Every structure is written in structure tokens, then in C-alpha cells.
Amino acid sequence: MSAGGLSETEPATPEIQHIVDQVKPQLESRENRTYGIFKAIAYKTQVVAGTNYFIKVQVSDTGYVHLKVFQSLPYENKGPSLVGVQTGKTKDDPLTYF
């Protein structure tokens, strides 16, 4: 993968679930709602000055959201930041750049 391009879609890992768990309060605040289910399903990455993660997250039996999360470089010592969200997604919607 070249810098700036999106990786292939991969199944979510425990590391990706950890990132999702860290940004869940940011999404709940932004959307003014809470999510009982918040399970990372799949993700893509984009290498920039840090990493953008595009993550498909299951939020109900049939509901999904796509999150764009920025993780800065390790020396900056900052946690992940939710920078975008697409709601109303389905299990089969592809992850794309947004």
C-alpha cells in the first residue's frame, strides 16, 4: 500500500475494537444517543501523518455505522480521534473513503 492510499478491507482485530471502544463516547456525544452494541466488524487504513482508520461498526442487530478515526503518530502521545461518521449503513455496504 502506498502512502495516502486505502488498504484492502480486513476483518477487525482486538486492536481495532480497542480503538472503536475509545471513540465510542465521542460518537455518542456527537449523535446524542447511546449504543448498546458497538462491535468492530472490518476496517481499512490510510497512512498519513499518522493513520486514518475506516471502521465498520455494528450498532444493532441490523444497523451499522462507518467511522473515520485518526490515530496520530506514537511520539505525539494522543489517543484516537473520531473525525467522521456515516450512519444508516448495512452489513454489506463497502467501506470507502469519506
PDB file of N, CA and C in Angstrom:
ATOM      1  N   MET A   1       0.842  -1.185   0.000  1.00  0.00           N
ATOM      2  CA  MET A   1       0.000   0.000   0.000  1.00  0.00           C
ATOM      3  C   MET A   1       0.881   1.239   0.000  1.00  0.00           C
ATOM      4  N   SER A   2       0.588   2.183  -0.861  1.00  0.00           N
ATOM      5  CA  SER A   2       1.350   3.422  -0.897  1.00  0.00           C
ATOM      6  C   SER A   2       0.784   4.409   0.117  1.00  0.00           C
ATOM      7  N   ALA A   3       1.632   5.331   0.554  1.00  0.00           N
ATOM      8  CA  ALA A   3       1.182   6.354   1.495  1.00  0.00           C
ATOM      9  C   ALA A   3       0.022   7.113   0.867  1.00  0.00           C
ATOM     10  N   GLY A   4      -1.021   7.328   1.637  1.00  0.00           N
ATOM     11  CA  GLY A   4      -2.182   8.059   1.172  1.00  0.00           C
ATOM     12  C   GLY A   4      -3.274   7.190   0.593  1.00  0.00           C
ATOM     13  N   GLY A   5      -2.952   5.962   0.155  1.00  0.00           N
ATOM     14  CA  GLY A   5      -3.961   5.069  -0.407  1.00  0.00           C
ATOM     15  C   GLY A   5      -4.620   4.243   0.675  1.00  0.00           C
ATOM     16  N   LEU A   6      -5.819   3.752   0.375  1.00  0.00           N
ATOM     17  CA  LEU A   6      -6.520   2.898   1.333  1.00  0.00           C
ATOM     18  C   LEU A   6      -6.063   1.456   1.192  1.00  0.00           C
ATOM     19  N   SER A   7      -5.933   0.785   2.318  1.00  0.00           N
ATOM     20  CA  SER A   7      -5.607  -0.639   2.322  1.00  0.00           C
ATOM     21  C   SER A   7      -6.825  -1.441   1.863  1.00  0.00           C
ATOM     22  N   GLU A   8      -6.618  -2.725   1.711  1.00  0.00           N
ATOM     23  CA  GLU A   8      -7.737  -3.636   1.470  1.00  0.00           C
ATOM     24  C   GLU A   8      -8.544  -3.765   2.770  1.00  0.00           C
ATOM     25  N   THR A   9      -9.794  -4.150   2.647  1.00  0.00           N
ATOM     26  CA  THR A   9     -10.630  -4.387   3.820  1.00  0.00           C
ATOM     27  C   THR A   9     -10.136  -5.635   4.544  1.00  0.00           C
ATOM     28  N   GLU A  10      -9.993  -5.520   5.852  1.00  0.00           N
ATOM     29  CA  GLU A  10      -9.544  -6.622   6.707  1.00  0.00           C
ATOM     30  C   GLU A  10     -10.572  -6.852   7.808  1.00  0.00           C
ATOM     31  N   PRO A  11     -10.685  -8.086   8.320  1.00  0.00           N
ATOM     32  CA  PRO A  11     -11.548  -8.318   9.484  1.00  0.00           C
ATOM     33  C   PRO A  11     -11.003  -7.550  10.691  1.00  0.00           C
ATOM     34  N   ALA A  12     -11.900  -7.048  11.510  1.00  0.00           N
ATOM     35  CA  ALA A  12     -11.488  -6.300  12.694  1.00  0.00           C
ATOM     36  C   ALA A  12     -10.679  -7.186  13.639  1.00  0.00           C
ATOM     37  N   THR A  13      -9.697  -6.585  14.271  1.00  0.00           N
ATOM     38  CA  THR A  13      -8.835  -7.253  15.242  1.00  0.00           C
ATOM     39  C   THR A  13      -9.135  -6.703  16.642  1.00  0.00           C
ATOM     40  N   PRO A  14      -8.599  -7.313  17.685  1.00  0.00           N
ATOM     41  CA  PRO A  14      -8.774  -6.744  19.024  1.00  0.00           C
ATOM     42  C   PRO A  14      -8.251  -5.301  19.106  1.00  0.00           C
ATOM     43  N   GLU A  15      -7.170  -4.986  18.384  1.00  0.00           N
ATOM     44  CA  GLU A  15      -6.644  -3.618  18.383  1.00  0.00           C
ATOM     45  C   GLU A  15      -7.668  -2.638  17.802  1.00  0.00           C
ATOM     46  N   ILE A  16      -8.342  -3.045  16.732  1.00  0.00           N
ATOM     47  CA  ILE A  16      -9.362  -2.190  16.112  1.00  0.00           C
ATOM     48  C   ILE A  16     -10.550  -2.022  17.057  1.00  0.00           C
ATOM     49  N   GLN A  17     -10.955  -3.101  17.732  1.00  0.00           N
ATOM     50  CA  GLN A  17     -12.046  -2.986  18.707  1.00  0.00           C
ATOM     51  C   GLN A  17     -11.658  -2.023  19.817  1.00  0.00           C
ATOM     52  N   HIS A  18     -10.403  -2.055  20.245  1.00  0.00           N
ATOM     53  CA  HIS A  18      -9.938  -1.134  21.285  1.00  0.00           C
ATOM     54  C   HIS A  18     -10.057   0.316  20.811  1.00  0.00           C
ATOM     55  N   ILE A  19      -9.685   0.587  19.567  1.00  0.00           N
ATOM     56  CA  ILE A  19      -9.818   1.940  19.007  1.00  0.00           C
ATOM     57  C   ILE A  19     -11.292   2.354  18.995  1.00  0.00           C
ATOM     58  N   VAL A  20     -12.163   1.444  18.540  1.00  0.00           N
ATOM     59  CA  VAL A  20     -13.598   1.722  18.491  1.00  0.00           C
ATOM     60  C   VAL A  20     -14.135   2.019  19.895  1.00  0.00           C
ATOM     61  N   ASP A  21     -13.713   1.227  20.877  1.00  0.00           N
ATOM     62  CA  ASP A  21     -14.153   1.455  22.254  1.00  0.00           C
ATOM     63  C   ASP A  21     -13.725   2.838  22.747  1.00  0.00           C
ATOM     64  N   GLN A  22     -12.538   3.280  22.340  1.00  0.00           N
ATOM     65  CA  GLN A  22     -12.045   4.583  22.782  1.00  0.00           C
ATOM     66  C   GLN A  22     -12.815   5.749  22.162  1.00  0.00           C
ATOM     67  N   VAL A  23     -13.308   5.600  20.938  1.00  0.00           N
ATOM     68  CA  VAL A  23     -14.030   6.704  20.294  1.00  0.00           C
ATOM     69  C   VAL A  23     -15.548   6.615  20.470  1.00  0.00           C
ATOM     70  N   LYS A  24     -16.047   5.533  21.064  1.00  0.00           N
ATOM     71  CA  LYS A  24     -17.492   5.386  21.271  1.00  0.00           C
ATOM     72  C   LYS A  24     -18.095   6.593  22.002  1.00  0.00           C
ATOM     73  N   PRO A  25     -17.494   7.093  23.099  1.00  0.00           N
ATOM     74  CA  PRO A  25     -18.080   8.265  23.758  1.00  0.00           C
ATOM     75  C   PRO A  25     -18.123   9.504  22.845  1.00  0.00           C
ATOM     76  N   GLN A  26     -17.139   9.643  21.956  1.00  0.00           N
ATOM     77  CA  GLN A  26     -17.135  10.772  21.025  1.00  0.00           C
ATOM     78  C   GLN A  26     -18.327  10.678  20.074  1.00  0.00           C
ATOM     79  N   LEU A  27     -18.604   9.474  19.570  1.00  0.00           N
ATOM     80  CA  LEU A  27     -19.738   9.278  18.670  1.00  0.00           C
ATOM     81  C   LEU A  27     -21.053   9.479  19.413  1.00  0.00           C
ATOM     82  N   GLU A  28     -21.171   8.914  20.607  1.00  0.00           N
ATOM     83  CA  GLU A  28     -22.416   9.045  21.365  1.00  0.00           C
ATOM     84  C   GLU A  28     -22.712  10.505  21.678  1.00  0.00           C
ATOM     85  N   SER A  29     -21.676  11.281  21.971  1.00  0.00           N
ATOM     86  CA  SER A  29     -21.855  12.709  22.215  1.00  0.00           C
ATOM     87  C   SER A  29     -22.282  13.421  20.936  1.00  0.00           C
ATOM     88  N   ARG A  30     -21.638  13.103  19.835  1.00  0.00           N
ATOM     89  CA  ARG A  30     -21.936  13.737  18.547  1.00  0.00           C
ATOM     90  C   ARG A  30     -23.356  13.414  18.077  1.00  0.00           C
ATOM     91  N   GLU A  31     -23.768  12.157  18.275  1.00  0.00           N
ATOM     92  CA  GLU A  31     -25.082  11.697  17.799  1.00  0.00           C
ATOM     93  C   GLU A  31     -26.181  11.871  18.859  1.00  0.00           C
ATOM     94  N   ASN A  32     -25.792  12.248  20.074  1.00  0.00           N
ATOM     95  CA  ASN A  32     -26.722  12.416  21.191  1.00  0.00           C
ATOM     96  C   ASN A  32     -27.557  11.151  21.415  1.00  0.00           C
ATOM     97  N   ARG A  33     -26.877  10.012  21.415  1.00  0.00           N
ATOM     98  CA  ARG A  33     -27.524   8.730  21.697  1.00  0.00           C
ATOM     99  C   ARG A  33     -26.484   7.763  22.232  1.00  0.00           C
ATOM    100  N   THR A  34     -26.958   6.654  22.799  1.00  0.00           N
ATOM    101  CA  THR A  34     -26.049   5.631  23.278  1.00  0.00           C
ATOM    102  C   THR A  34     -26.232   4.367  22.449  1.00  0.00           C
ATOM    103  N   TYR A  35     -25.186   3.574  22.379  1.00  0.00           N
ATOM    104  CA  TYR A  35     -25.199   2.335  21.618  1.00  0.00           C
ATOM    105  C   TYR A  35     -24.933   1.168  22.553  1.00  0.00           C
ATOM    106  N   GLY A  36     -25.879   0.226  22.611  1.00  0.00           N
ATOM    107  CA  GLY A  36     -25.694  -0.975  23.421  1.00  0.00           C
ATOM    108  C   GLY A  36     -24.728  -1.943  22.761  1.00  0.00           C
ATOM    109  N   ILE A  37     -24.835  -2.063  21.447  1.00  0.00           N
ATOM    110  CA  ILE A  37     -23.916  -2.893  20.659  1.00  0.00           C
ATOM    111  C   ILE A  37     -22.940  -1.947  19.980  1.00  0.00           C
ATOM    112  N   PHE A  38     -21.663  -2.270  20.029  1.00  0.00           N
ATOM    113  CA  PHE A  38     -20.648  -1.431  19.379  1.00  0.00           C
ATOM    114  C   PHE A  38     -19.472  -2.331  19.037  1.00  0.00           C
ATOM    115  N   LYS A  39     -19.664  -3.146  17.993  1.00  0.00           N
ATOM    116  CA  LYS A  39     -18.707  -4.198  17.645  1.00  0.00           C
ATOM    117  C   LYS A  39     -18.039  -3.900  16.312  1.00  0.00           C
ATOM    118  N   ALA A  40     -16.725  -3.766  16.333  1.00  0.00           N
ATOM    119  CA  ALA A  40     -15.964  -3.567  15.097  1.00  0.00           C
ATOM    120  C   ALA A  40     -16.053  -4.824  14.250  1.00  0.00           C
ATOM    121  N   ILE A  41     -16.353  -4.649  12.943  1.00  0.00           N
ATOM    122  CA  ILE A  41     -16.533  -5.775  12.037  1.00  0.00           C
ATOM    123  C   ILE A  41     -15.376  -5.872  11.043  1.00  0.00           C
ATOM    124  N   ALA A  42     -15.029  -4.745  10.434  1.00  0.00           N
ATOM    125  CA  ALA A  42     -13.996  -4.723   9.398  1.00  0.00           C
ATOM    126  C   ALA A  42     -13.383  -3.326   9.366  1.00  0.00           C
ATOM    127  N   TYR A  43     -12.214  -3.219   8.723  1.00  0.00           N
ATOM    128  CA  TYR A  43     -11.567  -1.917   8.661  1.00  0.00           C
ATOM    129  C   TYR A  43     -10.638  -1.812   7.461  1.00  0.00           C
ATOM    130  N   LYS A  44     -10.321  -0.557   7.122  1.00  0.00           N
ATOM    131  CA  LYS A  44      -9.279  -0.217   6.163  1.00  0.00           C
ATOM    132  C   LYS A  44      -8.415   0.843   6.836  1.00  0.00           C
ATOM    133  N   THR A  45      -7.181   0.978   6.372  1.00  0.00           N
ATOM    134  CA  THR A  45      -6.309   2.019   6.903  1.00  0.00           C
ATOM    135  C   THR A  45      -5.793   2.889   5.771  1.00  0.00           C
ATOM    136  N   GLN A  46      -5.413   4.106   6.154  1.00  0.00           N
ATOM    137  CA  GLN A  46      -4.780   5.056   5.244  1.00  0.00           C
ATOM    138  C   GLN A  46      -3.630   5.682   6.013  1.00  0.00           C
ATOM    139  N   VAL A  47      -2.406   5.516   5.498  1.00  0.00           N
ATOM    140  CA  VAL A  47      -1.237   6.087   6.158  1.00  0.00           C
ATOM    141  C   VAL A  47      -1.095   7.542   5.726  1.00  0.00           C
ATOM    142  N   VAL A  48      -1.119   8.429   6.707  1.00  0.00           N
ATOM    143  CA  VAL A  48      -0.914   9.864   6.504  1.00  0.00           C
ATOM    144  C   VAL A  48       0.150  10.254   7.531  1.00  0.00           C
ATOM    145  N   ALA A  49       0.091  11.424   8.121  1.00  0.00           N
ATOM    146  CA  ALA A  49       0.990  11.754   9.233  1.00  0.00           C
ATOM    147  C   ALA A  49       0.359  11.162  10.495  1.00  0.00           C
ATOM    148  N   GLY A  50       0.305   9.866  10.531  1.00  0.00           N
ATOM    149  CA  GLY A  50      -0.452   9.075  11.484  1.00  0.00           C
ATOM    150  C   GLY A  50      -1.220   8.063  10.658  1.00  0.00           C
ATOM    151  N   THR A  51      -2.347   7.599  11.174  1.00  0.00           N
ATOM    152  CA  THR A  51      -3.152   6.625  10.438  1.00  0.00           C
ATOM    153  C   THR A  51      -4.628   6.979  10.545  1.00  0.00           C
ATOM    154  N   ASN A  52      -5.305   6.982   9.396  1.00  0.00           N
ATOM    155  CA  ASN A  52      -6.764   7.051   9.375  1.00  0.00           C
ATOM    156  C   ASN A  52      -7.285   5.628   9.319  1.00  0.00           C
ATOM    157  N   TYR A  53      -8.230   5.334  10.194  1.00  0.00           N
ATOM    158  CA  TYR A  53      -8.908   4.046  10.186  1.00  0.00           C
ATOM    159  C   TYR A  53     -10.338   4.274   9.718  1.00  0.00           C
ATOM    160  N   PHE A  54     -10.776   3.484   8.763  1.00  0.00           N
ATOM    161  CA  PHE A  54     -12.160   3.475   8.322  1.00  0.00           C
ATOM    162  C   PHE A  54     -12.729   2.155   8.829  1.00  0.00           C
ATOM    163  N   ILE A  55     -13.675   2.238   9.776  1.00  0.00           N
ATOM    164  CA  ILE A  55     -14.093   1.046  10.512  1.00  0.00           C
ATOM    165  C   ILE A  55     -15.601   0.858  10.413  1.00  0.00           C
ATOM    166  N   LYS A  56     -16.021  -0.345  10.001  1.00  0.00           N
ATOM    167  CA  LYS A  56     -17.441  -0.712  10.018  1.00  0.00           C
ATOM    168  C   LYS A  56     -17.753  -1.223  11.412  1.00  0.00           C
ATOM    169  N   VAL A  57     -18.782  -0.639  12.049  1.00  0.00           N
ATOM    170  CA  VAL A  57     -19.144  -0.992  13.413  1.00  0.00           C
ATOM    171  C   VAL A  57     -20.619  -1.389  13.461  1.00  0.00           C
ATOM    172  N   GLN A  58     -20.895  -2.554  14.027  1.00  0.00           N
ATOM    173  CA  GLN A  58     -22.282  -2.982  14.228  1.00  0.00           C
ATOM    174  C   GLN A  58     -22.818  -2.293  15.470  1.00  0.00           C
ATOM    175  N   VAL A  59     -23.990  -1.620  15.327  1.00  0.00           N
ATOM    176  CA  VAL A  59     -24.570  -0.884  16.447  1.00  0.00           C
ATOM    177  C   VAL A  59     -25.944  -1.409  16.864  1.00  0.00           C
ATOM    178  N   SER A  60     -26.501  -2.342  16.087  1.00  0.00           N
ATOM    179  CA  SER A  60     -27.755  -3.012  16.447  1.00  0.00           C
ATOM    180  C   SER A  60     -27.803  -4.314  15.653  1.00  0.00           C
ATOM    181  N   ASP A  61     -28.893  -5.058  15.773  1.00  0.00           N
ATOM    182  CA  ASP A  61     -28.992  -6.338  15.063  1.00  0.00           C
ATOM    183  C   ASP A  61     -28.747  -6.171  13.568  1.00  0.00           C
ATOM    184  N   THR A  62     -29.275  -5.109  12.982  1.00  0.00           N
ATOM    185  CA  THR A  62     -29.130  -4.894  11.541  1.00  0.00           C
ATOM    186  C   THR A  62     -28.536  -3.539  11.190  1.00  0.00           C
ATOM    187  N   GLY A  63     -28.157  -2.744  12.204  1.00  0.00           N
ATOM    188  CA  GLY A  63     -27.644  -1.398  11.960  1.00  0.00           C
ATOM    189  C   GLY A  63     -26.136  -1.314  12.073  1.00  0.00           C
ATOM    190  N   TYR A  64     -25.557  -0.525  11.178  1.00  0.00           N
ATOM    191  CA  TYR A  64     -24.110  -0.349  11.145  1.00  0.00           C
ATOM    192  C   TYR A  64     -23.781   1.123  10.936  1.00  0.00           C
ATOM    193  N   VAL A  65     -22.618   1.532  11.403  1.00  0.00           N
ATOM    194  CA  VAL A  65     -22.073   2.853  11.098  1.00  0.00           C
ATOM    195  C   VAL A  65     -20.661   2.652  10.573  1.00  0.00           C
ATOM    196  N   HIS A  66     -20.201   3.609   9.804  1.00  0.00           N
ATOM    197  CA  HIS A  66     -18.813   3.623   9.367  1.00  0.00           C
ATOM    198  C   HIS A  66     -18.144   4.797  10.067  1.00  0.00           C
ATOM    199  N   LEU A  67     -17.033   4.524  10.729  1.00  0.00           N
ATOM    200  CA  LEU A  67     -16.293   5.548  11.453  1.00  0.00           C
ATOM    201  C   LEU A  67     -14.992   5.856  10.738  1.00  0.00           C
ATOM    202  N   LYS A  68     -14.615   7.122  10.742  1.00  0.00           N
ATOM    203  CA  LYS A  68     -13.274   7.529  10.313  1.00  0.00           C
ATOM    204  C   LYS A  68     -12.578   8.019  11.582  1.00  0.00           C
ATOM    205  N   VAL A  69     -11.510   7.324  11.948  1.00  0.00           N
ATOM    206  CA  VAL A  69     -10.788   7.602  13.191  1.00  0.00           C
ATOM    207  C   VAL A  69      -9.341   7.909  12.842  1.00  0.00           C
ATOM    208  N   PHE A  70      -8.827   9.007  13.391  1.00  0.00           N
ATOM    209  CA  PHE A  70      -7.426   9.371  13.180  1.00  0.00           C
ATOM    210  C   PHE A  70      -6.614   9.014  14.410  1.00  0.00           C
ATOM    211  N   GLN A  71      -5.516   8.294  14.188  1.00  0.00           N
ATOM    212  CA  GLN A  71      -4.559   7.983  15.254  1.00  0.00           C
ATOM    213  C   GLN A  71      -3.249   8.666  14.898  1.00  0.00           C
ATOM    214  N   SER A  72      -2.841   9.612  15.721  1.00  0.00           N
ATOM    215  CA  SER A  72      -1.605  10.339  15.446  1.00  0.00           C
ATOM    216  C   SER A  72      -0.392   9.438  15.649  1.00  0.00           C
ATOM    217  N   LEU A  73       0.752   9.937  15.261  1.00  0.00           N
ATOM    218  CA  LEU A  73       1.995   9.187  15.426  1.00  0.00           C
ATOM    219  C   LEU A  73       2.282   8.957  16.909  1.00  0.00           C
ATOM    220  N   PRO A  74       2.921   7.835  17.248  1.00  0.00           N
ATOM    221  CA  PRO A  74       3.123   7.478  18.660  1.00  0.00           C
ATOM    222  C   PRO A  74       3.818   8.563  19.492  1.00  0.00           C
ATOM    223  N   TYR A  75       4.776   9.261  18.925  1.00  0.00           N
ATOM    224  CA  TYR A  75       5.503  10.248  19.733  1.00  0.00           C
ATOM    225  C   TYR A  75       4.618  11.415  20.162  1.00  0.00           C
ATOM    226  N   GLU A  76       3.479  11.609  19.488  1.00  0.00           N
ATOM    227  CA  GLU A  76       2.567  12.691  19.860  1.00  0.00           C
ATOM    228  C   GLU A  76       1.761  12.352  21.112  1.00  0.00           C
ATOM    229  N   ASN A  77       1.712  11.055  21.458  1.00  0.00           N
ATOM    230  CA  ASN A  77       1.084  10.601  22.698  1.00  0.00           C
ATOM    231  C   ASN A  77      -0.366  11.076  22.836  1.00  0.00           C
ATOM    232  N   LYS A  78      -1.145  10.912  21.762  1.00  0.00           N
ATOM    233  CA  LYS A  78      -2.563  11.281  21.777  1.00  0.00           C
ATOM    234  C   LYS A  78      -3.389  10.050  21.461  1.00  0.00           C
ATOM    235  N   GLY A  79      -4.594  10.005  21.996  1.00  0.00           N
ATOM    236  CA  GLY A  79      -5.497   8.900  21.707  1.00  0.00           C
ATOM    237  C   GLY A  79      -6.167   9.077  20.357  1.00  0.00           C
ATOM    238  N   PRO A  80      -6.928   8.079  19.930  1.00  0.00           N
ATOM    239  CA  PRO A  80      -7.621   8.181  18.658  1.00  0.00           C
ATOM    240  C   PRO A  80      -8.720   9.237  18.706  1.00  0.00           C
ATOM    241  N   SER A  81      -8.966   9.851  17.546  1.00  0.00           N
ATOM    242  CA  SER A  81      -9.959  10.909  17.454  1.00  0.00           C
ATOM    243  C   SER A  81     -10.963  10.577  16.351  1.00  0.00           C
ATOM    244  N   LEU A  82     -12.243  10.651  16.684  1.00  0.00           N
ATOM    245  CA  LEU A  82     -13.297  10.438  15.701  1.00  0.00           C
ATOM    246  C   LEU A  82     -13.382  11.673  14.818  1.00  0.00           C
ATOM    247  N   VAL A  83     -13.142  11.493  13.515  1.00  0.00           N
ATOM    248  CA  VAL A  83     -13.171  12.649  12.605  1.00  0.00           C
ATOM    249  C   VAL A  83     -14.316  12.582  11.606  1.00  0.00           C
ATOM    250  N   GLY A  84     -14.992  11.445  11.505  1.00  0.00           N
ATOM    251  CA  GLY A  84     -16.133  11.351  10.600  1.00  0.00           C
ATOM    252  C   GLY A  84     -16.966  10.132  10.903  1.00  0.00           C
ATOM    253  N   VAL A  85     -18.239  10.211  10.521  1.00  0.00           N
ATOM    254  CA  VAL A  85     -19.147   9.081  10.727  1.00  0.00           C
ATOM    255  C   VAL A  85     -20.167   9.058   9.597  1.00  0.00           C
ATOM    256  N   GLN A  86     -20.488   7.859   9.161  1.00  0.00           N
ATOM    257  CA  GLN A  86     -21.587   7.645   8.227  1.00  0.00           C
ATOM    258  C   GLN A  86     -22.563   6.701   8.914  1.00  0.00           C
ATOM    259  N   THR A  87     -23.798   7.153   9.090  1.00  0.00           N
ATOM    260  CA  THR A  87     -24.812   6.342   9.760  1.00  0.00           C
ATOM    261  C   THR A  87     -25.723   5.697   8.720  1.00  0.00           C
ATOM    262  N   GLY A  88     -26.595   4.817   9.179  1.00  0.00           N
ATOM    263  CA  GLY A  88     -27.558   4.176   8.294  1.00  0.00           C
ATOM    264  C   GLY A  88     -26.943   3.181   7.334  1.00  0.00           C
ATOM    265  N   LYS A  89     -25.846   2.573   7.718  1.00  0.00           N
ATOM    266  CA  LYS A  89     -25.167   1.603   6.862  1.00  0.00           C
ATOM    267  C   LYS A  89     -25.697   0.199   7.118  1.00  0.00           C
ATOM    268  N   THR A  90     -25.447  -0.697   6.165  1.00  0.00           N
ATOM    269  CA  THR A  90     -25.836  -2.094   6.306  1.00  0.00           C
ATOM    270  C   THR A  90     -24.584  -2.964   6.394  1.00  0.00           C
ATOM    271  N   LYS A  91     -24.791  -4.226   6.708  1.00  0.00           N
ATOM    272  CA  LYS A  91     -23.675  -5.165   6.814  1.00  0.00           C
ATOM    273  C   LYS A  91     -22.892  -5.243   5.506  1.00  0.00           C
ATOM    274  N   ASP A  92     -23.582  -5.095   4.375  1.00  0.00           N
ATOM    275  CA  ASP A  92     -22.946  -5.293   3.073  1.00  0.00           C
ATOM    276  C   ASP A  92     -22.407  -4.008   2.439  1.00  0.00           C
ATOM    277  N   ASP A  93     -22.644  -2.850   3.038  1.00  0.00           N
ATOM    278  CA  ASP A  93     -22.111  -1.614   2.463  1.00  0.00           C
ATOM    279  C   ASP A  93     -20.591  -1.628   2.516  1.00  0.00           C
ATOM    280  N   PRO A  94     -19.917  -1.351   1.395  1.00  0.00           N
ATOM    281  CA  PRO A  94     -18.444  -1.349   1.404  1.00  0.00           C
ATOM    282  C   PRO A  94     -17.891  -0.145   2.163  1.00  0.00           C
ATOM    283  N   LEU A  95     -16.742  -0.351   2.768  1.00  0.00           N
ATOM    284  CA  LEU A  95     -16.024   0.758   3.392  1.00  0.00           C
ATOM    285  C   LEU A  95     -15.343   1.559   2.287  1.00  0.00           C
ATOM    286  N   THR A  96     -15.588   2.859   2.273  1.00  0.00           N
ATOM    287  CA  THR A  96     -14.984   3.729   1.289  1.00  0.00           C
ATOM    288  C   THR A  96     -14.426   4.961   1.975  1.00  0.00           C
ATOM    289  N   TYR A  97     -13.600   5.695   1.248  1.00  0.00           N
ATOM    290  CA  TYR A  97     -13.044   6.941   1.792  1.00  0.00           C
ATOM    291  C   TYR A  97     -14.173   7.955   1.971  1.00  0.00           C
ATOM    292  N   PHE A  98     -14.170   8.648   3.076  1.00  0.00           N
ATOM    293  CA  PHE A  98     -15.103   9.771   3.290  1.00  0.00           C
ATOM    294  C   PHE A  98     -14.461  10.782   4.182  1.00  0.00           C
TER     295      PHE A  98
END
